[in-house]
């Protein structure tokens, strides 16, 4: 027995007519914002729109229509069949933030302010996704003055601590990054030439960036002011980059390691690390920097591969130490102390790698953590910090493009041009003029407690 | 390493100041709509609000703030810790609709239109929840005229069939119910007296409804017109009641039986039915009506109990027939034919019970189905039809209250007063003046296909 309905048959009031019209309008609005959306005109917020479809109303409707669509798709966990076979809310939100960033920023191919429209969209839709964290709360004790002046302690809900501290930090970093781009709105001394232009017209572009426009600077390079301006902007971006990296690393380490990952690990760390690395790690003497120099870090995928193997073996050894296995995990028996030392060495290497290669793709451990994480708060913190890290990296790289073109102009003999455009080198290039992280800490106010009124709700 | 931030420390533009103000405003707005909400002022849509907090803007912000709160809580699956240990999106939506109905309608204690504010809230928030189904789609083939006039078939997405047909039906029933209540806005011949009034002042109220206001009618009862008006309204409500019951039953039967329910079932149907029922069901001759008369249906819980036992044993027998058990499930061996006959008898009883006791609480099978259902579409159809069923039942009961008072006035000797207020009897009382369901089918247009433009998107 099935219930059907058509708009033909009746018993229907003028009201619903109005509603249908209003819906027709709002559907248009909704669909030009999001072509993918399929919203049958015989549904979708009939009630409210029936009231009085005034311009302001319909305008408002179209905003909440986009909002409804976004959240509906999150609720469906990307399973549009509705069967609920989709991903968790956490992963859906994480993917939504990643995709939003990709579609808004794409490849920021020039140093120029974002268009108002893109900026507005970014701010609005990030705010929507992040707003979910407003309702992730915990109980905390709070002092209250009683009528008779006595202090009493009551429990109140407040936003979960990690969100209360990190969300405002990320919002600030976000704002900094966008305002840095805005600083480039004024006339600059350099300019871009399409990569399709005449060879004679073309400017400089670092070897591996063929898909980007080329850059022209005055014959004898940029003025001192202009160069200092660029370095100052780069400074700003590096602050954002380091801060978002730090937050992202923190969040990822807060995520638990999925069983499915542990199951994929080999029995012992040696096979996982490979003989050479294993050998140097277990050597009596160990110099991290010297060790790094022995590794082949010429390409990202090689660095990631090493990172994967190190992360895996750390976990293998941890597991062994917990499950106090009788059978020795090494060719010979190793004391717990020794193992811990080896583990610390590996941790050091990870830190050094992270520091040298900021924009590095995620390791398989991180990817698996994100896939299996069910915590909505962590999902948003991780994805938000990750996309900010990526964007900061892109902007920094665009600044380096110009600095490179300038250097090329001032010293035409390529040999003493800084960082002749191989990715890792470029990524490292910020290390030089980076402030001590202390400055950074002060800057985004780490360790400073949020104001009480913000804390207690 | 933890990232903290306070609004004190700086490097911040006027923009964020504006933002905080705007947020402060919108938080107020949000929170007087929903006291439960806890939204820290240092988050929550900063970006958009920073633009230009004009009255219209903030107004709009406050609507989307409520929207964001509702959907955020759905995404959290009611687990405000954010850990993702909450309920599925499907159950979260189902609960949201149930709670919304409860808080908007409460006990509709009088026959009077809903306040505009409650009506608006109901329409708006139902529209929000139901809008999720706009994005539950399936692929269907659609004929397209090619340039050269040839027909070609392409695949298009359209709303899932069950939603495409049932959602508009439910919206229509919803509208009918509200407009029926509106019909009572004019002066009526009966009036209500608070249950706290002087005994002398008090009017009539059916015995079991002590918590409701009493009803007074003119000394010699209502006028013929007024009585006919009431019966006509009751007619309308019964249409809605039967239609929403039919849809709800259909949806529940579409939901699969959870394993957890099957596991709780006893081995055989006999112990489940109890000897007496089992005996009459397995008798050679069986008259459903006569059988019903032998059951104790004096109270709701007794009816539900019988329903539970019948539903359980049907499933037990079905299971046996599938798993062709060697060991006979009855004291003696029973042929499959016999079993099927017994099953049909039980099905008949279920239908009769459903027909006699419309407002009956859900059986444990139904409750379990709803708990475990993961399908977002089914969840919304089931809960929406259920709350409409409940509301229709309440309104019908309020009409019966007045008819009862009228009957009492016209025939003071209580003995020939219809349905002297025992729940089941009252619930049955509509059966008399019910139209053939054919009328009903025509009425909400069952079997009529929705218009093509509604179908293909």
mmCIF file of N, CA, C and O in Angstrom, chain B residues 246-278:
data_model
loop_
_atom_site.group_PDB
_atom_site.id
_atom_site.type_symbol
_atom_site.label_atom_id
_atom_site.label_comp_id
_atom_site.label_asym_id
_atom_site.label_seq_id
_atom_site.Cartn_x
_atom_site.Cartn_y
_atom_site.Cartn_z
ATOM 1 N N UNK B 246 -1.918 5.011 7.793
ATOM 2 C CA UNK B 246 -1.604 4.124 6.663
ATOM 3 C C UNK B 246 -0.144 4.294 6.253
ATOM 4 O O UNK B 246 0.585 3.305 6.097
ATOM 5 N N UNK B 247 0.298 5.557 6.133
ATOM 6 C CA UNK B 247 1.685 5.800 5.720
ATOM 7 C C UNK B 247 2.635 5.246 6.770
ATOM 8 O O UNK B 247 3.587 4.529 6.464
ATOM 9 N N UNK B 248 2.339 5.532 8.046
ATOM 10 C CA UNK B 248 3.234 5.073 9.107
ATOM 11 C C UNK B 248 3.364 3.551 9.088
ATOM 12 O O UNK B 248 4.469 3.005 9.190
ATOM 13 N N UNK B 249 2.224 2.862 8.927
ATOM 14 C CA UNK B 249 2.253 1.392 8.887
ATOM 15 C C UNK B 249 3.113 0.915 7.733
ATOM 16 O O UNK B 249 3.958 0.022 7.875
ATOM 17 N N UNK B 250 2.929 1.565 6.571
ATOM 18 C CA UNK B 250 3.682 1.188 5.373
ATOM 19 C C UNK B 250 5.189 1.322 5.629
ATOM 20 O O UNK B 250 5.966 0.413 5.362
ATOM 21 N N UNK B 251 5.586 2.471 6.212
ATOM 22 C CA UNK B 251 7.015 2.727 6.427
ATOM 23 C C UNK B 251 7.587 1.711 7.417
ATOM 24 O O UNK B 251 8.642 1.127 7.190
ATOM 25 N N UNK B 252 6.850 1.494 8.497
ATOM 26 C CA UNK B 252 7.347 0.544 9.503
ATOM 27 C C UNK B 252 7.530 -0.838 8.901
ATOM 28 O O UNK B 252 8.497 -1.543 9.200
ATOM 29 N N UNK B 253 6.609 -1.217 8.004
ATOM 30 C CA UNK B 253 6.749 -2.558 7.410
ATOM 31 C C UNK B 253 7.925 -2.572 6.430
ATOM 32 O O UNK B 253 8.503 -3.621 6.170
ATOM 33 N N UNK B 254 8.296 -1.390 5.912
ATOM 34 C CA UNK B 254 9.478 -1.328 5.023
ATOM 35 C C UNK B 254 10.779 -1.470 5.804
ATOM 36 O O UNK B 254 11.818 -1.830 5.237
ATOM 37 N N UNK B 255 10.732 -1.169 7.110
ATOM 38 C CA UNK B 255 11.959 -1.251 7.902
ATOM 39 C C UNK B 255 12.260 -2.707 8.211
ATOM 40 O O UNK B 255 11.372 -3.471 8.557
ATOM 41 N N UNK B 256 13.544 -3.071 8.084
ATOM 42 C CA UNK B 256 13.910 -4.477 8.327
ATOM 43 C C UNK B 256 13.879 -4.764 9.831
ATOM 44 O O UNK B 256 14.059 -3.865 10.648
ATOM 45 N N UNK B 257 13.640 -6.041 10.160
ATOM 46 C CA UNK B 257 13.595 -6.460 11.565
ATOM 47 C C UNK B 257 15.028 -6.593 12.072
ATOM 48 O O UNK B 257 15.819 -7.344 11.502
ATOM 49 N N UNK B 258 15.402 -5.852 13.128
ATOM 50 C CA UNK B 258 16.785 -5.920 13.625
ATOM 51 C C UNK B 258 17.109 -7.298 14.197
ATOM 52 O O UNK B 258 16.258 -7.925 14.817
ATOM 53 N N UNK B 259 18.348 -7.727 13.968
ATOM 54 C CA UNK B 259 18.772 -9.025 14.521
ATOM 55 C C UNK B 259 18.564 -9.044 16.030
ATOM 56 O O UNK B 259 18.092 -10.021 16.604
ATOM 57 N N UNK B 260 18.890 -7.902 16.665
ATOM 58 C CA UNK B 260 18.811 -7.860 18.129
ATOM 59 C C UNK B 260 17.395 -8.227 18.592
ATOM 60 O O UNK B 260 17.223 -8.818 19.652
ATOM 61 N N UNK B 261 16.382 -7.926 17.769
ATOM 62 C CA UNK B 261 15.011 -8.289 18.153
ATOM 63 C C UNK B 261 14.812 -9.787 17.991
ATOM 64 O O UNK B 261 14.297 -10.459 18.891
ATOM 65 N N UNK B 262 15.250 -10.314 16.845
ATOM 66 C CA UNK B 262 15.078 -11.752 16.600
ATOM 67 C C UNK B 262 15.732 -12.561 17.717
ATOM 68 O O UNK B 262 15.208 -13.576 18.158
ATOM 69 N N UNK B 263 16.893 -12.059 18.194
ATOM 70 C CA UNK B 263 17.622 -12.817 19.218
ATOM 71 C C UNK B 263 16.830 -12.912 20.523
ATOM 72 O O UNK B 263 16.969 -13.871 21.283
ATOM 73 N N UNK B 264 15.979 -11.890 20.766
ATOM 74 C CA UNK B 264 15.243 -11.901 22.039
ATOM 75 C C UNK B 264 14.046 -12.849 21.999
ATOM 76 O O UNK B 264 13.422 -13.107 23.026
ATOM 77 N N UNK B 265 13.719 -13.372 20.805
ATOM 78 C CA UNK B 265 12.492 -14.173 20.677
ATOM 79 C C UNK B 265 12.666 -15.568 21.271
ATOM 80 O O UNK B 265 13.734 -16.161 21.147
ATOM 81 N N UNK B 266 11.598 -16.088 21.920
ATOM 82 C CA UNK B 266 11.643 -17.467 22.423
ATOM 83 C C UNK B 266 11.685 -18.458 21.255
ATOM 84 O O UNK B 266 11.452 -18.079 20.109
ATOM 85 N N UNK B 267 11.993 -19.723 21.584
ATOM 86 C CA UNK B 267 12.146 -20.739 20.541
ATOM 87 C C UNK B 267 10.858 -20.939 19.748
ATOM 88 O O UNK B 267 10.860 -20.939 18.531
ATOM 89 N N UNK B 268 9.723 -21.084 20.463
ATOM 90 C CA UNK B 268 8.501 -21.395 19.709
ATOM 91 C C UNK B 268 7.362 -20.433 19.996
ATOM 92 O O UNK B 268 7.318 -19.771 21.040
ATOM 93 N N UNK B 269 6.450 -20.359 19.052
ATOM 94 C CA UNK B 269 5.360 -19.397 19.096
ATOM 95 C C UNK B 269 4.350 -19.692 20.187
ATOM 96 O O UNK B 269 3.723 -18.760 20.715
ATOM 97 N N UNK B 270 4.229 -20.932 20.567
ATOM 98 C CA UNK B 270 3.202 -21.301 21.551
ATOM 99 C C UNK B 270 3.441 -20.574 22.871
ATOM 100 O O UNK B 270 2.590 -19.846 23.361
ATOM 101 N N UNK B 271 4.664 -20.711 23.393
ATOM 102 C CA UNK B 271 4.979 -20.093 24.691
ATOM 103 C C UNK B 271 4.791 -18.581 24.590
ATOM 104 O O UNK B 271 4.448 -17.908 25.555
ATOM 105 N N UNK B 272 4.996 -18.061 23.372
ATOM 106 C CA UNK B 272 4.946 -16.624 23.169
ATOM 107 C C UNK B 272 3.505 -16.125 23.167
ATOM 108 O O UNK B 272 3.176 -15.120 23.799
ATOM 109 N N UNK B 273 2.614 -16.893 22.531
ATOM 110 C CA UNK B 273 1.209 -16.485 22.435
ATOM 111 C C UNK B 273 0.464 -16.722 23.740
ATOM 112 O O UNK B 273 -0.488 -16.013 24.060
ATOM 113 N N UNK B 274 0.893 -17.700 24.477
ATOM 114 C CA UNK B 274 0.117 -18.113 25.641
ATOM 115 C C UNK B 274 -0.910 -19.145 25.197
ATOM 116 O O UNK B 274 -1.422 -19.094 24.064
ATOM 117 N N UNK B 275 -1.200 -20.070 26.079
ATOM 118 C CA UNK B 275 -2.025 -21.234 25.706
ATOM 119 C C UNK B 275 -3.363 -20.841 25.095
ATOM 120 O O UNK B 275 -3.724 -21.284 24.014
ATOM 121 N N UNK B 276 -4.088 -19.956 25.783
ATOM 122 C CA UNK B 276 -5.484 -19.699 25.352
ATOM 123 C C UNK B 276 -5.494 -19.162 23.924
ATOM 124 O O UNK B 276 -6.157 -19.729 23.050
ATOM 125 N N UNK B 277 -4.728 -18.094 23.667
ATOM 126 C CA UNK B 277 -4.720 -17.536 22.307
ATOM 127 C C UNK B 277 -4.248 -18.589 21.322
ATOM 128 O O UNK B 277 -4.886 -18.852 20.305
ATOM 129 N N UNK B 278 -3.152 -19.245 21.685
ATOM 130 C CA UNK B 278 -2.593 -20.281 20.812
ATOM 131 C C UNK B 278 -3.666 -21.297 20.445
ATOM 132 O O UNK B 278 -3.823 -21.697 19.297
#
